[in-house]
XYZ file of N, CA and C in Angstrom:
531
model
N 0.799 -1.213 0.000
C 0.000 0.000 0.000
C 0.843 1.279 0.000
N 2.298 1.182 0.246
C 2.877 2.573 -0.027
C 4.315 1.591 0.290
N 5.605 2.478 0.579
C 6.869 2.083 0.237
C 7.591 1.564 1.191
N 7.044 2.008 2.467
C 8.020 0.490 3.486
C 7.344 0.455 4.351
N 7.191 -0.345 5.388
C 6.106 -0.828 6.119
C 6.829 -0.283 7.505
N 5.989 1.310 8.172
C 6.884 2.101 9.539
C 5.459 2.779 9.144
N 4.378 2.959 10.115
C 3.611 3.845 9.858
C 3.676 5.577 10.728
N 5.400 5.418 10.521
C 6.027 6.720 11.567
C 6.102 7.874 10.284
N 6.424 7.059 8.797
C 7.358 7.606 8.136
C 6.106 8.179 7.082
N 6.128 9.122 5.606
C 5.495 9.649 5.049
C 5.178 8.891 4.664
N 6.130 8.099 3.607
C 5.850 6.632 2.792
C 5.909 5.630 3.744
N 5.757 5.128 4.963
C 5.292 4.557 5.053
C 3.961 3.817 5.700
N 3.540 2.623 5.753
C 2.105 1.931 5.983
C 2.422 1.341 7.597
N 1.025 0.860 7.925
C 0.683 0.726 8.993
C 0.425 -1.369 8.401
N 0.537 -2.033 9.325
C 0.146 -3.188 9.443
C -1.256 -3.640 9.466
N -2.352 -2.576 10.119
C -3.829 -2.490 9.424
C -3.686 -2.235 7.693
N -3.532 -1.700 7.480
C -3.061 -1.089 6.251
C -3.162 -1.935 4.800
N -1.897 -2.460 5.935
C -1.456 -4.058 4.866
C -2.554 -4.599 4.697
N -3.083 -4.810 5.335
C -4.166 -6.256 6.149
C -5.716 -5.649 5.044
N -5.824 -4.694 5.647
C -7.052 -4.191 4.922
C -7.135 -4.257 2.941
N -5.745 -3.821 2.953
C -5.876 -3.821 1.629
C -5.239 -5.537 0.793
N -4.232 -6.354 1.472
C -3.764 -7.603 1.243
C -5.172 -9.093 1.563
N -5.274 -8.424 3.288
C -5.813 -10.207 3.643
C -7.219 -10.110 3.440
N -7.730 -9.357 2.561
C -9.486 -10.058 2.263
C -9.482 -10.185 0.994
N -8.480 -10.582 0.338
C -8.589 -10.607 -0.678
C -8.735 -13.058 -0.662
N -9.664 -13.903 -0.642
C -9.148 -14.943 -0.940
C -7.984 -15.577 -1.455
N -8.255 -14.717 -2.981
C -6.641 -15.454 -3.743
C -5.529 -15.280 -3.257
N -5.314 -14.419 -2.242
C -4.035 -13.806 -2.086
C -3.892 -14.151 -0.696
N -3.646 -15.426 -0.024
C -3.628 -15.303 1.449
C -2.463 -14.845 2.180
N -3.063 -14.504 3.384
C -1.854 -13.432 4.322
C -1.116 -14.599 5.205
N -0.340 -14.682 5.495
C 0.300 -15.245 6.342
C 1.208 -14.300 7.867
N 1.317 -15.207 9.007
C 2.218 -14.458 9.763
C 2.992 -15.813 10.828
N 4.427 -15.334 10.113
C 5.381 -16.276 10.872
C 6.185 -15.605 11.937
N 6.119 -16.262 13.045
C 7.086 -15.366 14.457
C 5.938 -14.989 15.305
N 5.155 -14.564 14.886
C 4.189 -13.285 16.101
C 4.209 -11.815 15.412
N 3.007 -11.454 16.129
C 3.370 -9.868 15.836
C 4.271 -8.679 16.868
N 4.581 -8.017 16.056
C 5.090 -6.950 16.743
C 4.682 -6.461 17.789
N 5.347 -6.240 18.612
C 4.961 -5.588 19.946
C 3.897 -3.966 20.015
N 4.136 -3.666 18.792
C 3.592 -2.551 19.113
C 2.340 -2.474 17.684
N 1.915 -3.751 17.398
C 1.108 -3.891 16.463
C -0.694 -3.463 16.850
N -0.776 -4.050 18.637
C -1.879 -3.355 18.919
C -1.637 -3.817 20.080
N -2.861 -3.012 21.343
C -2.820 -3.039 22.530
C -2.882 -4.561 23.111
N -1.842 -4.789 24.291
C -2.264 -6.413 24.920
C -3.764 -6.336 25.136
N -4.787 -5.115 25.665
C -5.738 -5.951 25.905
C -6.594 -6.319 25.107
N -6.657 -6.143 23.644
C -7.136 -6.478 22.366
C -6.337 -8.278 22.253
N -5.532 -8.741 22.680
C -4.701 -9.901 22.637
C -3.129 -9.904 21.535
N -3.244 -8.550 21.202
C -1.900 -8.411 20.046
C -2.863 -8.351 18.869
N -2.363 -8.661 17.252
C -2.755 -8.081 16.389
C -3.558 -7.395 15.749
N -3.657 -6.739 14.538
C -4.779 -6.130 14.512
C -6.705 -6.092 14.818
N -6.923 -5.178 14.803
C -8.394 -5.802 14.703
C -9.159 -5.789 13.904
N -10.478 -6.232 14.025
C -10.545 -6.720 12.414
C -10.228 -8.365 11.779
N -9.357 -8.737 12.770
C -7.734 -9.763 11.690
C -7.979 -10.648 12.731
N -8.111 -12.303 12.414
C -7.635 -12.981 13.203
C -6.834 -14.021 13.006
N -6.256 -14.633 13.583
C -5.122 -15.598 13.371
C -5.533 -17.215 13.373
N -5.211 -17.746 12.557
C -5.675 -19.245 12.501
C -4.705 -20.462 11.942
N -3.958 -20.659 13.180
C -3.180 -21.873 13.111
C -2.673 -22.731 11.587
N -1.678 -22.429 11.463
C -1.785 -23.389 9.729
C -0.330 -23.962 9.790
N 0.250 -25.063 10.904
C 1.928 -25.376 10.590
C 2.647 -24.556 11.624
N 3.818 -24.239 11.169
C 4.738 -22.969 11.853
C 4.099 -21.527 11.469
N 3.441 -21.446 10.588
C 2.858 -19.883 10.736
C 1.527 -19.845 10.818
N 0.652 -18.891 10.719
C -0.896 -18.824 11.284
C -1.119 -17.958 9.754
N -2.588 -18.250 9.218
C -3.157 -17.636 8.822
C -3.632 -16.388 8.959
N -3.611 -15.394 8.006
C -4.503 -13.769 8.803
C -5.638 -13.982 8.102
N -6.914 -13.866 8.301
C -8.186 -14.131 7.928
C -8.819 -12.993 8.947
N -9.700 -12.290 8.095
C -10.710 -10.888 8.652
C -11.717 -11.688 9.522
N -12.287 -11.344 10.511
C -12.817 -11.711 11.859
C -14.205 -12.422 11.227
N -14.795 -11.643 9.989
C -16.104 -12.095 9.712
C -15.937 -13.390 8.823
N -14.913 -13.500 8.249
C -14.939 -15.182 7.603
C -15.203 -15.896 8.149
N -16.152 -16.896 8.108
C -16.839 -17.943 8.087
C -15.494 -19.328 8.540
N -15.328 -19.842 9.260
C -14.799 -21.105 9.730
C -15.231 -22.248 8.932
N -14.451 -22.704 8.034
C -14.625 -24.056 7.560
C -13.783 -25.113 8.038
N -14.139 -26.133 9.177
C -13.465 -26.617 10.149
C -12.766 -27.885 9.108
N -12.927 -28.479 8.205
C -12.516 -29.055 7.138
C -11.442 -28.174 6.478
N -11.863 -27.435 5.468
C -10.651 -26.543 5.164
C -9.743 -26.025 5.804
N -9.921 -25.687 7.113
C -8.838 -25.139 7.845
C -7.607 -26.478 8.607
N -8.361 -27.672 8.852
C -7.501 -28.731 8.998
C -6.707 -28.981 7.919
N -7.138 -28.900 6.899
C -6.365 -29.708 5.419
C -5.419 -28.753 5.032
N -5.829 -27.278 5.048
C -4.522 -26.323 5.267
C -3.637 -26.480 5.952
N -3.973 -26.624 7.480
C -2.627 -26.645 8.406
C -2.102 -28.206 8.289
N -2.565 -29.075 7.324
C -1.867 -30.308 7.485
C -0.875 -30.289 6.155
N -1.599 -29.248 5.344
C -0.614 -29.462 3.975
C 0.450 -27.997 3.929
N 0.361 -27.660 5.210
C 1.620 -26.660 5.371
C 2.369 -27.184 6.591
N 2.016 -28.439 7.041
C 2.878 -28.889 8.241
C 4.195 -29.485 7.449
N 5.175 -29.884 8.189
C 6.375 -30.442 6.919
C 5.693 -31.794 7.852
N 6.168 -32.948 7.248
C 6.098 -34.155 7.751
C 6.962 -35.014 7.363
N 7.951 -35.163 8.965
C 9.716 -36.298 8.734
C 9.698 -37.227 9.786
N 10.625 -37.543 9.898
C 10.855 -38.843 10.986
C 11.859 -38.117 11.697
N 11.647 -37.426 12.773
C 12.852 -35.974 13.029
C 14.033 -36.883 13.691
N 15.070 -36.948 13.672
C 16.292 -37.556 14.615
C 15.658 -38.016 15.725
N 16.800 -38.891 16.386
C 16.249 -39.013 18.241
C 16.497 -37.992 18.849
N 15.827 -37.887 19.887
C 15.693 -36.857 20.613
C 16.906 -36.496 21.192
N 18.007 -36.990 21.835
C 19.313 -36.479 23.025
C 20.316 -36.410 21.510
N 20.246 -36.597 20.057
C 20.876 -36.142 19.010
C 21.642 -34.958 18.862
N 21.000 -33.731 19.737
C 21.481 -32.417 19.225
C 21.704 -32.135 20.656
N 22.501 -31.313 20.966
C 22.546 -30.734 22.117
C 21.737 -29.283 22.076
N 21.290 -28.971 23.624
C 20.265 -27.878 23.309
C 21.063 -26.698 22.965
N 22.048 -26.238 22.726
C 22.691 -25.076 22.217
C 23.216 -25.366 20.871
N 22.635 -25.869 20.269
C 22.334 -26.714 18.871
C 21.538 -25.363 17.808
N 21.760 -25.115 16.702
C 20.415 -24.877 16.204
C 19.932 -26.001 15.716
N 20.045 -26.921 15.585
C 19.220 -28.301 15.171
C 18.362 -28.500 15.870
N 19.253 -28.516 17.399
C 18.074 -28.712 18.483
C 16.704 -27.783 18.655
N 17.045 -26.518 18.115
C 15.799 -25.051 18.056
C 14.856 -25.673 17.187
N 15.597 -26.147 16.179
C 14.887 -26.134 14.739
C 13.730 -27.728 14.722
N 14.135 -28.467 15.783
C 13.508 -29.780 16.423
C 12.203 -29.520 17.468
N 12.475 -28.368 18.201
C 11.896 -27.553 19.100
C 10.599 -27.242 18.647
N 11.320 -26.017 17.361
C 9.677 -25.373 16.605
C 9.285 -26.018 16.017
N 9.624 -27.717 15.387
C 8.794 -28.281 14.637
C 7.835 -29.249 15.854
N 8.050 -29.354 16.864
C 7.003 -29.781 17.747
C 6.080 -29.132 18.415
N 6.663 -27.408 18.243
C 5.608 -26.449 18.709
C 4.810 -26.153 17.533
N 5.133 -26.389 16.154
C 3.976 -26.293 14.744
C 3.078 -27.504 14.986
N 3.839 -28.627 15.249
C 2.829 -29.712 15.543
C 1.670 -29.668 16.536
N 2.086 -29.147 17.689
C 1.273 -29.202 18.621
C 0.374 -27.919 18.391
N 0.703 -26.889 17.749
C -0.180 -25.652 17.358
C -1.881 -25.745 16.780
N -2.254 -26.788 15.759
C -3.287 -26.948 15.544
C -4.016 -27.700 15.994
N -3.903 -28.896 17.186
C -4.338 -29.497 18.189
C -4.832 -28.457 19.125
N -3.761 -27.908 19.747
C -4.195 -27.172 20.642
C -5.443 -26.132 20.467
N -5.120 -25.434 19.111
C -6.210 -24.438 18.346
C -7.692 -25.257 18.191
N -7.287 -26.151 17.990
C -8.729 -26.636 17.608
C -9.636 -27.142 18.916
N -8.745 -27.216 19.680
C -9.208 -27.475 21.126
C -9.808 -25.910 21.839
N -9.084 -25.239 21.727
C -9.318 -24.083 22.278
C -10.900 -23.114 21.241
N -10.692 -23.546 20.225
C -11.358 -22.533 19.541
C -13.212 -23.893 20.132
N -12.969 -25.304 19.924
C -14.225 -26.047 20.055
C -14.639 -25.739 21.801
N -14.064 -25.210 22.483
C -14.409 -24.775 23.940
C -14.908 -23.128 23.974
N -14.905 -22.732 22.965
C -15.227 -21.325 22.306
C -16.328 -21.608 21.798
N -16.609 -22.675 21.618
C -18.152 -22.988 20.796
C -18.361 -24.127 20.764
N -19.063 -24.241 22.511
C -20.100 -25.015 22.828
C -19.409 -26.522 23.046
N -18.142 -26.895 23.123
C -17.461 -28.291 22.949
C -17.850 -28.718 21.589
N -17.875 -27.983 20.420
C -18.169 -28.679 19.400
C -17.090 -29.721 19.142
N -18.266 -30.878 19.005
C -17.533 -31.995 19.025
C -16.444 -32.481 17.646
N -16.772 -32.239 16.912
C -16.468 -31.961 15.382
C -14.939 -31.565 15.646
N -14.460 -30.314 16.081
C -13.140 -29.527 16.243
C -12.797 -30.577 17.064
N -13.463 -30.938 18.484
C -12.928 -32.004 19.472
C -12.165 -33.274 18.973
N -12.333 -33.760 17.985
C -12.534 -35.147 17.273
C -11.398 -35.010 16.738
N -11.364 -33.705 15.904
C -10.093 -33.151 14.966
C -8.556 -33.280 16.654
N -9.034 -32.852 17.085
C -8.247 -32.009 18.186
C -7.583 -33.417 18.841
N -8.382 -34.124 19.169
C -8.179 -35.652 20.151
C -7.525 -36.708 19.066
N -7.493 -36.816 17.552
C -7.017 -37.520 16.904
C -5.464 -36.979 16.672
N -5.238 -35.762 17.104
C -3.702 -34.912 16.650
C -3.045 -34.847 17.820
N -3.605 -34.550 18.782
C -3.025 -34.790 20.039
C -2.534 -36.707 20.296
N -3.050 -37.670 19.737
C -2.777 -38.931 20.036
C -1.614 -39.196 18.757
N -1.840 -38.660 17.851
C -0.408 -38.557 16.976
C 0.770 -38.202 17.524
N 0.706 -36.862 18.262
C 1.364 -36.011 18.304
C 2.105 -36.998 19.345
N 1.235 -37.358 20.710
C 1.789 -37.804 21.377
C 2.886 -39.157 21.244
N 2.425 -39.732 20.176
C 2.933 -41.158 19.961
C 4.421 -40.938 18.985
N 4.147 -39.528 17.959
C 5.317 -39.382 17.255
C 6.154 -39.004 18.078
N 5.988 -38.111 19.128
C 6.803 -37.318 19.829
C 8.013 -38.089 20.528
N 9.061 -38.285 20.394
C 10.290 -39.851 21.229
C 9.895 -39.306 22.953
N 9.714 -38.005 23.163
C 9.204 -37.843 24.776
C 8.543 -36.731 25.263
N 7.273 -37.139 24.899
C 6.051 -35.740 24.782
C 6.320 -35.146 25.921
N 6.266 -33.607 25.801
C 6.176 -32.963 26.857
C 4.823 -32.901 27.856
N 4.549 -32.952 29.237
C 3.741 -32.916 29.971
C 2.471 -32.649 29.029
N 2.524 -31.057 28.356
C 1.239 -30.322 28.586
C 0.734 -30.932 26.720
N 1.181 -31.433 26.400
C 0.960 -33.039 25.340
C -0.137 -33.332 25.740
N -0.075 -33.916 26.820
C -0.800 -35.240 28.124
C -1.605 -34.619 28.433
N -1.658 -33.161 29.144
C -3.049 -32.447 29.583
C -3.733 -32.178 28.468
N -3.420 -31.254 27.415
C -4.259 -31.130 26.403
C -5.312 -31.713 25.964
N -4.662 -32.932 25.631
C -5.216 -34.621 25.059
C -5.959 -34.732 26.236
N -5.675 -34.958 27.640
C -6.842 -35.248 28.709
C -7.959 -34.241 28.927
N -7.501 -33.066 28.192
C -8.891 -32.137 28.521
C -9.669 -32.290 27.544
N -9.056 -32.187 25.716
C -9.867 -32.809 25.086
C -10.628 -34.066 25.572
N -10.088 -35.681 25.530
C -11.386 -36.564 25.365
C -12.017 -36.133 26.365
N -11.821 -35.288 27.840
C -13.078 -35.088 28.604
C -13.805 -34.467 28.642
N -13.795 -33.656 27.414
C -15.044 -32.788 26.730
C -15.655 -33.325 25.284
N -14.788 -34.042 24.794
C -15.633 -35.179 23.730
C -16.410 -36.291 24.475
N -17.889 -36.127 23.924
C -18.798 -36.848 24.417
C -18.677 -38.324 23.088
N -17.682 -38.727 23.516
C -18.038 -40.458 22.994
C -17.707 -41.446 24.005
N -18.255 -42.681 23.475
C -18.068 -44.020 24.417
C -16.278 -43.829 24.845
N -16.167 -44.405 26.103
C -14.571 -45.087 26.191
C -13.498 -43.551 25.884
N -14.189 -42.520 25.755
C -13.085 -41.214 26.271
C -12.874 -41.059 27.488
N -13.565 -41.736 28.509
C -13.209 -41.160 29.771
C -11.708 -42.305 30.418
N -11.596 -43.013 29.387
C -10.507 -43.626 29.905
C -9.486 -43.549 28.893
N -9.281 -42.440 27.989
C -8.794 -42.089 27.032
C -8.096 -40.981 28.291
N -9.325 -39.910 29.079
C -8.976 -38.686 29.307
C -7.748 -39.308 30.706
N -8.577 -40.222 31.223
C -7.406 -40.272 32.599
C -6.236 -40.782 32.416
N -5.918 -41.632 31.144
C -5.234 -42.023 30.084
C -3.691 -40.793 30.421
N -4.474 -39.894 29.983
C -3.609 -38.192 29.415
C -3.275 -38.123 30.900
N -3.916 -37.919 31.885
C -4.176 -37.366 33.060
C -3.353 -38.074 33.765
């Protein structure tokens, strides 16, 4: 929308800016890898713009305008066909002052990113069971690929099946627990 992205400077834009004129466009999707900027909008808004919300897809999140419509199908098949998928080394392989070891790190925090999202967003609406299902089948991946899941792996997965209403989750949830 103008020549460098500082909305201090004459030429330059604001990160609404971008957004307004880039992420409603379908064909053209927005992406955001890292987080936003600190000074992108107030903490008590939750960080980025408004208007804009963020939706889990891999190591980076989608920017999608607040009024789009959730297609809980499409948005899984996105974040699964932007996840990378390897057989990562063993785990005590890298030492933690490694970048291998970082780079081992964020690929278990992309993994665990759309589990968790889909958990969080189906407790946002009503335990829909649907997101739950999605959520409790990635978390039992996650856990099994993982050579030594971290704790909050285990809670996740136990809070999911104990808000999925099917047979034989409740010994799924204490399972996690």
């Amino acid at each position: 929308p103008n020549r460098v992205y500082n909305p201090c400077k004459e030429e330059g834009y604001s990160m609404e800016l971008f957004l307004e004129t880039n992420a409603r466009d379908p064909a053209r999707p927005t992406f955001l890898c890292g987080g936003w900027y600190h000074d992108e909008a107030p903490t008590h808004l939750g960080g980025g713009i408004p208007g804009f919300r963020t939706w889990p897809v891999g190591p980076c999140d989608r920017i999608r305008a607040e009024e789009d419509e959730l297609s809980l199908p499409e948005w899984v098949e996105e974040a699964e066909s932007m996840t990378p998928h390897y057989v990562p080394p063993p785990e005590g392989r890298y030492t933690e002052d490694t970048w291998e070891r970082v780079t081992l790190t964020d690929y278990w925090a992309a993994k665990h990113k759309l589990p968790y999202a889909l958990l969080t967003w189906a407790i946002e609406n009503k335990d829909d069971q649907e997101a739950l299902q999605q959520a409790g089948a990635r978390f039992e991946d996650l856990i099994t690929e993982h050579p030594d899941p971290p704790d909050y792996f285990f809670k996740n997965a136990g809070i999911t099946f104990g808000r999925l209403r099917l047979a034989g989750n409740q010994c799924k949830m204490v399972h996690n627990f």
